[in-house]
Short mmCIF file of C-alpha atoms in Angstrom, two decimals:
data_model
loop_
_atom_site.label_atom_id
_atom_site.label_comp_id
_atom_site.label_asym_id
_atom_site.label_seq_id
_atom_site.Cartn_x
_atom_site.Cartn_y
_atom_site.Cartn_z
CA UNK A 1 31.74 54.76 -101.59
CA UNK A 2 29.83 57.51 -99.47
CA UNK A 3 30.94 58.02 -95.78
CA UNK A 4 29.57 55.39 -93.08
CA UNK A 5 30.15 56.03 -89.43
CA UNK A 6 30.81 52.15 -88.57
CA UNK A 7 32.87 50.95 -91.50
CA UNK A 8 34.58 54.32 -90.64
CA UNK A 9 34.88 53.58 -87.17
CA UNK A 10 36.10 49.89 -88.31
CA UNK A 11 38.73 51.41 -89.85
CA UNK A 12 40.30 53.84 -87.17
CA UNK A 13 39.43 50.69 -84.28
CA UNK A 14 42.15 48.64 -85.91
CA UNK A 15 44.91 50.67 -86.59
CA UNK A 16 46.81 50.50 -83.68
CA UNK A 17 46.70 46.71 -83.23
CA UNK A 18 48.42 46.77 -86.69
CA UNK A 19 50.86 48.72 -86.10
CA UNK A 20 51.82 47.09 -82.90
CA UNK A 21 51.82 43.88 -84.59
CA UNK A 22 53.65 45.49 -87.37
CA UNK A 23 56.51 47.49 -85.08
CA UNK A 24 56.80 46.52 -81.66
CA UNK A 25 59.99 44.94 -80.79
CA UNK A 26 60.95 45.73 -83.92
CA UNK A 27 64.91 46.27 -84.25
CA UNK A 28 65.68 49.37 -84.29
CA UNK A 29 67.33 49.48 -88.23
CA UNK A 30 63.81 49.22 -88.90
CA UNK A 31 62.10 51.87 -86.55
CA UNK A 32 64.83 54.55 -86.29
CA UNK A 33 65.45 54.64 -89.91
CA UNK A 34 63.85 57.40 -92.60
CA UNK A 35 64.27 57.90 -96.09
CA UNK A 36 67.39 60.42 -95.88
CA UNK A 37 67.37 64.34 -96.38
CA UNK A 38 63.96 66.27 -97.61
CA UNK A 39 63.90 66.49 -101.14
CA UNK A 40 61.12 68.50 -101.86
CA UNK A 41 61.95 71.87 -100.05
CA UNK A 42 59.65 71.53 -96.65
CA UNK A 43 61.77 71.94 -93.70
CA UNK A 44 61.89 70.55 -90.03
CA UNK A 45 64.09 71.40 -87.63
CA UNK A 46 66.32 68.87 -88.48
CA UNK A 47 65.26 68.62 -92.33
CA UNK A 48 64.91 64.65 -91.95
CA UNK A 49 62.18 63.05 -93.29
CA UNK A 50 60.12 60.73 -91.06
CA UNK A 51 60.84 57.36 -89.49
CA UNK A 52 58.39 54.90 -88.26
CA UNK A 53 59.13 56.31 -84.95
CA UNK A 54 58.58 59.86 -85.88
CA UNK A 55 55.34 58.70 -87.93
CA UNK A 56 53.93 56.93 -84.44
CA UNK A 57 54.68 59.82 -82.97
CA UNK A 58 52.57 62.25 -85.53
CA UNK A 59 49.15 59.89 -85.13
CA UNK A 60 49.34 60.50 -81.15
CA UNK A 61 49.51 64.30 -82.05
CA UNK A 62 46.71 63.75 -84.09
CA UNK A 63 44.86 61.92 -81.35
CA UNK A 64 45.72 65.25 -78.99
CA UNK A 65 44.83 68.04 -81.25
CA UNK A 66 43.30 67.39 -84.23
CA UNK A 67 40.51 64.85 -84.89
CA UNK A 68 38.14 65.02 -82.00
CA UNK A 69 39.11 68.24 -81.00
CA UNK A 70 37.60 69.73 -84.72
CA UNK A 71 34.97 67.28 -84.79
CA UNK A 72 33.98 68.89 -81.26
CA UNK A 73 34.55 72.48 -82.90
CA UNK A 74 32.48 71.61 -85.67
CA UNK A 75 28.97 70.63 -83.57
CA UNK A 76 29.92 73.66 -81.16
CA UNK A 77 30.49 76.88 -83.12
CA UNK A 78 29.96 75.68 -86.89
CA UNK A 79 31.75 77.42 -89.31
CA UNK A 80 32.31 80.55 -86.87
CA UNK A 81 35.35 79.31 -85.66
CA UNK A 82 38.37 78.16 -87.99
CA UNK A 83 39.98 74.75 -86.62
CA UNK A 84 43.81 75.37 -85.29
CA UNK A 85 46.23 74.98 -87.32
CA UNK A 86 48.03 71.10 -87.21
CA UNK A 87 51.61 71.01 -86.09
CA UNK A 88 53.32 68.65 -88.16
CA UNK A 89 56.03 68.23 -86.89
CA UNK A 90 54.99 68.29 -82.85
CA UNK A 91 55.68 64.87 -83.07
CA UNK A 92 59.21 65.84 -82.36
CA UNK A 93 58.65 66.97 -78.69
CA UNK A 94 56.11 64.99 -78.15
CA UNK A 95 58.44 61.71 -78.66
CA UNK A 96 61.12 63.07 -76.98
CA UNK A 97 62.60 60.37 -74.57
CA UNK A 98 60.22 58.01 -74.83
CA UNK A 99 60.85 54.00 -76.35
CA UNK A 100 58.54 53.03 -79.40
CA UNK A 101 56.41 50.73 -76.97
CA UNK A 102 55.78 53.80 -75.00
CA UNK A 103 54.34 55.33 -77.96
CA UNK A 104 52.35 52.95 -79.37
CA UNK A 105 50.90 52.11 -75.63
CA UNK A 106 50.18 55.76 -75.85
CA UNK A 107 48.63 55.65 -79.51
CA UNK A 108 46.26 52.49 -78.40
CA UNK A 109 45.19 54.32 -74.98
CA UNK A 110 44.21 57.75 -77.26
CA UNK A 111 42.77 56.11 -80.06
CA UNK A 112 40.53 53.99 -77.71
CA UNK A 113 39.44 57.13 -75.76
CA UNK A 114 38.81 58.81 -78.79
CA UNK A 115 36.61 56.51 -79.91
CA UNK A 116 34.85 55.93 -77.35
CA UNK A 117 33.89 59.81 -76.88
CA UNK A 118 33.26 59.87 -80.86
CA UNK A 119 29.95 57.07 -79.55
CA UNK A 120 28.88 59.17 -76.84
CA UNK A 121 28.39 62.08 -79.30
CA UNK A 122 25.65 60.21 -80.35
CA UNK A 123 25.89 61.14 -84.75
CA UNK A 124 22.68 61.41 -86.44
CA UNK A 125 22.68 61.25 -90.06
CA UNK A 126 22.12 64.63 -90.67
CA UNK A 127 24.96 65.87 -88.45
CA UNK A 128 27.58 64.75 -90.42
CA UNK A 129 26.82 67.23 -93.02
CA UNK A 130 27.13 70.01 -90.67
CA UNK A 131 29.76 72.40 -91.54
CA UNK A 132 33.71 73.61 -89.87
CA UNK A 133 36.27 75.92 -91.21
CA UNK A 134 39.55 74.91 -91.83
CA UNK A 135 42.02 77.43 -91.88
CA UNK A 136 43.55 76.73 -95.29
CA UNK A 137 40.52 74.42 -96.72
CA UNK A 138 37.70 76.43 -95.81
CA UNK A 139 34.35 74.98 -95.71
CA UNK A 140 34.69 71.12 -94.87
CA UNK A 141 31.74 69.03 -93.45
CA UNK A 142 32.15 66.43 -90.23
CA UNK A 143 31.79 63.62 -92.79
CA UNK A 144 34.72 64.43 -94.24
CA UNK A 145 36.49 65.72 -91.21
CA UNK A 146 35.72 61.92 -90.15
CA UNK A 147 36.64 60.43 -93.35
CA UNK A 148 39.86 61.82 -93.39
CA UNK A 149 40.83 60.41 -90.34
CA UNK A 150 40.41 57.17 -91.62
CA UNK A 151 42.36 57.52 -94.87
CA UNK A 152 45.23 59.61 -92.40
CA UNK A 153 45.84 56.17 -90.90
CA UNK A 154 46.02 54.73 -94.02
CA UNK A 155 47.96 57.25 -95.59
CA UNK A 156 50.50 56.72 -93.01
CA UNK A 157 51.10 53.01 -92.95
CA UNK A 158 51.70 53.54 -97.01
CA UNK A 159 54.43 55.77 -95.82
CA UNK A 160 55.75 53.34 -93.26
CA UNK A 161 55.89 50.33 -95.57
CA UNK A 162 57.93 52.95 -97.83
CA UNK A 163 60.03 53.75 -95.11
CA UNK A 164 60.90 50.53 -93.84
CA UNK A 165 61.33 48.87 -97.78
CA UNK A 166 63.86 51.99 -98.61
CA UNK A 167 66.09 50.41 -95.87
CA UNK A 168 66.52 47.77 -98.18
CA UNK A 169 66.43 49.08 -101.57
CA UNK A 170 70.36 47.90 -102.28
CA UNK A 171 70.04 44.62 -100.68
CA UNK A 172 66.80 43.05 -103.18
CA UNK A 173 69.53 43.68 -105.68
CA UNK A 174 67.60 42.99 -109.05
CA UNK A 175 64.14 42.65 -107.93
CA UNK A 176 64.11 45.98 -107.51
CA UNK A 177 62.34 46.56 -110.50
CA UNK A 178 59.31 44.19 -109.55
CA UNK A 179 58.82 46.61 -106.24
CA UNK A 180 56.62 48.91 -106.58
CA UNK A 181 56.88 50.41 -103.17
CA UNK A 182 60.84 50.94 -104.29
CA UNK A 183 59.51 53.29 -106.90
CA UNK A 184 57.25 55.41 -104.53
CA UNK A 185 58.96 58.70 -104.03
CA UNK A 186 55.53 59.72 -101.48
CA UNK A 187 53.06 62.08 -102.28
CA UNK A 188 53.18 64.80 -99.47
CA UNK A 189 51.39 67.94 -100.54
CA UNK A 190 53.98 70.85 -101.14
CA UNK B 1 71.64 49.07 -95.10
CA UNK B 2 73.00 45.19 -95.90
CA UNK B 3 71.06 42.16 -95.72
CA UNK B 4 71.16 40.53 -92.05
CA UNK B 5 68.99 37.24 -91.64
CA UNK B 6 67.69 38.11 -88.07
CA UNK B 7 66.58 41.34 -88.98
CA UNK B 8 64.55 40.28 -92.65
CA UNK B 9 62.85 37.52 -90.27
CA UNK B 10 61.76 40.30 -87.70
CA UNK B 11 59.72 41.60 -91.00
CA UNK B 12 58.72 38.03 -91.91
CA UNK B 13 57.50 37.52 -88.79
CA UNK B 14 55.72 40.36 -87.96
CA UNK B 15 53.61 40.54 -91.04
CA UNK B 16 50.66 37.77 -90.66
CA UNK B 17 49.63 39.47 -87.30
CA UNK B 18 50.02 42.80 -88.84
CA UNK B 19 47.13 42.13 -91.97
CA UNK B 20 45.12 39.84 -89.60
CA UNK B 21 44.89 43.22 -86.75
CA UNK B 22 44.02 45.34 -90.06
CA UNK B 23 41.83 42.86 -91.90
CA UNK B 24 39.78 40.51 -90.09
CA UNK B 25 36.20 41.28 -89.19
CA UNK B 26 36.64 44.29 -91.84
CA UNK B 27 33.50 45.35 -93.03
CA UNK B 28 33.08 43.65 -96.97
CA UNK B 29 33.51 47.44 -98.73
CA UNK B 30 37.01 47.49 -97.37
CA UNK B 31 38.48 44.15 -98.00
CA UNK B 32 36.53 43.63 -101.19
CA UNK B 33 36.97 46.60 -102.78
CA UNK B 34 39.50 47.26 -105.52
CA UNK B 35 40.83 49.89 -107.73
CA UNK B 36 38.49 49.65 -110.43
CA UNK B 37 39.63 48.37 -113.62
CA UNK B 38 43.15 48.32 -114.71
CA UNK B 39 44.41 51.21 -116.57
CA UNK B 40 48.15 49.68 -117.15
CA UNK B 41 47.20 47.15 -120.06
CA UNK B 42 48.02 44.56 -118.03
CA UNK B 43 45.34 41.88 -117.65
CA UNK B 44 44.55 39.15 -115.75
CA UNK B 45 41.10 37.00 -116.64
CA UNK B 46 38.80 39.52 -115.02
CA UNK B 47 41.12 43.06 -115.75
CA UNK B 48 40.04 44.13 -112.53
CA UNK B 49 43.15 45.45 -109.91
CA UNK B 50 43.37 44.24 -106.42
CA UNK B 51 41.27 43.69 -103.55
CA UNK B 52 42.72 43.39 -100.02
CA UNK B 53 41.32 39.92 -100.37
CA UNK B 54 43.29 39.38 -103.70
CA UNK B 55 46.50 40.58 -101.69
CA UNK B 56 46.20 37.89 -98.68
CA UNK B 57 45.28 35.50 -101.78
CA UNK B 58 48.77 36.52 -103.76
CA UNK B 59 50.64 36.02 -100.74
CA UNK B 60 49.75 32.76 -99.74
CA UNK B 61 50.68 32.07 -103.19
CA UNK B 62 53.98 33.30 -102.37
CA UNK B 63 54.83 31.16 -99.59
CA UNK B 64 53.65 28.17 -101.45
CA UNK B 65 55.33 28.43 -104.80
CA UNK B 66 57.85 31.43 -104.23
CA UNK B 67 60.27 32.05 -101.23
CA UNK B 68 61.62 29.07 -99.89
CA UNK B 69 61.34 27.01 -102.55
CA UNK B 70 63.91 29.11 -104.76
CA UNK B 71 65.64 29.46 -101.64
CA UNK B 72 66.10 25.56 -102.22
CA UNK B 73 66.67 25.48 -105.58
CA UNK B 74 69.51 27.82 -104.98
CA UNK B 75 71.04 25.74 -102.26
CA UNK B 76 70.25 22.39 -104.11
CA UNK B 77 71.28 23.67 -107.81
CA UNK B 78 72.98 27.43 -107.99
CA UNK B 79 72.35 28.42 -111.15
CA UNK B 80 72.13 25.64 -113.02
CA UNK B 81 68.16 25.54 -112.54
CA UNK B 82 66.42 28.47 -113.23
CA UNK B 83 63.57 29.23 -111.06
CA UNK B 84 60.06 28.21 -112.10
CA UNK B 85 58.31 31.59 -113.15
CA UNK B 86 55.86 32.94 -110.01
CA UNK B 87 52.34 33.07 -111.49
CA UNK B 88 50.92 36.59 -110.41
CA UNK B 89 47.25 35.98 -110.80
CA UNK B 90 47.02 31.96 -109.60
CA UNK B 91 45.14 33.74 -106.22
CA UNK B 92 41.92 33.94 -108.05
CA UNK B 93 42.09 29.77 -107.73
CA UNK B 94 43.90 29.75 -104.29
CA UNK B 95 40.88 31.87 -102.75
CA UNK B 96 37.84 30.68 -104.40
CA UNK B 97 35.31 29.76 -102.30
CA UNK B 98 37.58 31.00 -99.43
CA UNK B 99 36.65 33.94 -96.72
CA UNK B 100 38.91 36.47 -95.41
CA UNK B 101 39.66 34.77 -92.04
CA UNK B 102 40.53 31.43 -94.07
CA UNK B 103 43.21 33.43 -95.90
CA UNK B 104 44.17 35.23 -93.16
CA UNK B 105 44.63 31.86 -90.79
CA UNK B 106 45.85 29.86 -94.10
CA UNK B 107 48.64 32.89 -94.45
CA UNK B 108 49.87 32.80 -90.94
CA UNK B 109 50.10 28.77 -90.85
CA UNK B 110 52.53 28.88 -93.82
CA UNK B 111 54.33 31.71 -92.93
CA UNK B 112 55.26 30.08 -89.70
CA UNK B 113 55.83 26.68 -91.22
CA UNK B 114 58.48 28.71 -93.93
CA UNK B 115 60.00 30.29 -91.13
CA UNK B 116 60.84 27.16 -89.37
CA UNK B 117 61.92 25.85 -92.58
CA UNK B 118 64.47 28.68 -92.93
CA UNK B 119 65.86 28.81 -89.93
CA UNK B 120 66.39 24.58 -90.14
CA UNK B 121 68.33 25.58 -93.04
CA UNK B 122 71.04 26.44 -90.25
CA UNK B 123 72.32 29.20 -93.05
CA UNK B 124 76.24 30.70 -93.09
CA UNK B 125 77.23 33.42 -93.71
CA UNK B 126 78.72 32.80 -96.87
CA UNK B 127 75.71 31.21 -97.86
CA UNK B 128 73.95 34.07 -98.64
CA UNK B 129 76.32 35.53 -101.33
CA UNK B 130 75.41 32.03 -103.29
CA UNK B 131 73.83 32.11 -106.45
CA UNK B 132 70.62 31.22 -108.32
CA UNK B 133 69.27 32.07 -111.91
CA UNK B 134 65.74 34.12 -111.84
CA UNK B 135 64.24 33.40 -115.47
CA UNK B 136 63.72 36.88 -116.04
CA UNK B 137 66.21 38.88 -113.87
CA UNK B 138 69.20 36.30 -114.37
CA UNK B 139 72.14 36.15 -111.79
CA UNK B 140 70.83 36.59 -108.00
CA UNK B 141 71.71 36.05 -104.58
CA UNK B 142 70.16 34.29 -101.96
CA UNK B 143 70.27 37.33 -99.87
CA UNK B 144 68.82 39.37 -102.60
CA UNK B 145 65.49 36.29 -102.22
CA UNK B 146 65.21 37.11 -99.38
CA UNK B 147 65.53 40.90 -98.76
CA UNK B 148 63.10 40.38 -101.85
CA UNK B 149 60.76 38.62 -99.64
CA UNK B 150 60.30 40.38 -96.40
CA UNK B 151 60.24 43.96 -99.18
CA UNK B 152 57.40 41.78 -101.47
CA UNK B 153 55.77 41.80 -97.94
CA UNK B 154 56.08 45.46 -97.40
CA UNK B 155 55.25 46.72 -101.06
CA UNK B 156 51.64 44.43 -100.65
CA UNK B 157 50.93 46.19 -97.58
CA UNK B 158 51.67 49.45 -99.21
CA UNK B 159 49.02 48.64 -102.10
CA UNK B 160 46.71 47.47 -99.81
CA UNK B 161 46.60 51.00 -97.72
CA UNK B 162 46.39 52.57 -101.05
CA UNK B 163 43.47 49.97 -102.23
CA UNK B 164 41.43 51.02 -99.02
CA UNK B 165 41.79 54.43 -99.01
CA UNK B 166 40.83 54.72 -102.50
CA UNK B 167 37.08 53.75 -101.25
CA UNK B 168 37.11 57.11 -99.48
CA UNK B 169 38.80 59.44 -102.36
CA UNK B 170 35.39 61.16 -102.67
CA UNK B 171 34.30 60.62 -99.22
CA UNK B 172 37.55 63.04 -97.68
CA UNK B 173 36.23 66.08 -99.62
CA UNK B 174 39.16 68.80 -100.21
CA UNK B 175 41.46 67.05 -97.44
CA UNK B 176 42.44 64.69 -100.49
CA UNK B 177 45.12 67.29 -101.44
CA UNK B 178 46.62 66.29 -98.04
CA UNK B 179 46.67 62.85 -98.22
CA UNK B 180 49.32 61.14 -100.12
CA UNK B 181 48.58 57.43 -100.38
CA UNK B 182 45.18 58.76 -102.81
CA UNK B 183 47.93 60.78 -105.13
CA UNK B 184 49.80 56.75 -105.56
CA UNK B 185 48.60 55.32 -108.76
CA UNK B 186 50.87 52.67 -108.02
CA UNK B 187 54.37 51.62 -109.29
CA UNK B 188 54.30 48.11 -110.91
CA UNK B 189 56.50 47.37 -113.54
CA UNK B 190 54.79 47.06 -116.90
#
């Protein structure tokens, strides 16, 4: 399926509705909870791996910093100008003291204002071929840049239905087996 | 984390608004589009893997033949009845002729009408250690049915961000290697 701005935009004007629907008033078993330790060697400051409070948190980073921001570097200076780097972990400070509902109040408001500034730059078809450097990447094109922000929602409410169904991995008991999302052991790039 | 009744019905709850906020009004790529054929030698009439569509299909399915009627049968009988076998493909019947929103109101009607049902059940605590007789898995609890049903919700809502993002494998360019729900080939049993 090639890259459509509408079905895209379909896409990324949903998400946070779901995950309200999916997490708000929540308790907090659910929310606060993460999969244990880091297995695979990448490192945080606290070497946790994410909860659906942490993962909130990463999308409004995303909002901030990343997706319009390189979409806007991308029409602007091309391939001239590598994107900055994406904190992953940000998410940490930029959660600190606030409630879930705060966040995903927060998530709604960016996503929203993202959106709308993504229709004011007006896309032509043959601007979303035009090209952006990524610092580790290299040459992408504002297709995919836009793509990819699509699938990193989706990407990240796979993890968070992981998350949540490893809280309860002992109590299914036998039916482990018929859970898929039991056997997922995620997929993050090393 | 053990099985508490107030927290598995937060899940329960939660997850009709959740698919309808993702799903409804979708453009027909997203919610129709599957996984291609299957590669596990599984089949079903058509081989094909899931749609989103399929998914809201499946768990309709669920509430009508699945959840609280073995609930039932393990309050009514223990183990002296087994449970009647869940029939994984009967969605391609439940939805014909069906759209989306159908599904997606026909989903959230029975969900709440099961959720009434189980709380009119009035259940003890040392109710849920009682037992029931799966026809493949043997011995299980009723706490293990229904950890198993608010994680059955969580593992189809995992597949389904997997299903949609597959769409846009090509679309993302060389930001696949970052995204970890298009590395998932899935996890169901054979």
């Amino acid at each position: 399926m090639e890259f459509n701005l509408d079905e895209t935009i379909a896409i990324l004007s949903r998400t946070p509705a779901s995950l309200d629907a999916l997490l708000r008033g929540l308790p907090d078993v659910w929310v606060r909870g993460n999969e244990g330790r880091n297995r695979d060697g990448r490192s945080n400051e606290t070497n946790d791996t994410w909860s659906p409070f942490d993962i909130v948190g990463h999308l409004i980073v995303g909002e901030r910093t990343d997706w319009m921001p390189r979409a806007r570097i991308i029409l602007e200076h091309g391939e001239a100008r590598a994107f900055d780097p994406f904190d992953r972990f940000a998410q940490a400070k930029e959660s600190q003291g606030k409630s879930l509902d705060q966040l995903l109040d927060e998530f709604a408001r960016l996503r929203k204002e993202n959106l709308v500034g993504l229709q004011a730059l007006n896309l032509q078809p043959e601007d979303f071929s035009r090209r952006g450097k990524h610092p580790e990447l290299g040459k992408v094109t504002l297709s995919e840049l836009l793509a990819t922000w699509a699938v990193h929602d989706l990407t990240h409410l796979h993890q968070l239905s992981r998350v949540m169904a490893h809280q309860y991995r002992e109590a299914v008991g036998p039916w482990s087996v018929y859970l898929g999302v039991l056997k997922c052991a995620g997929h993050s790039a090393p």
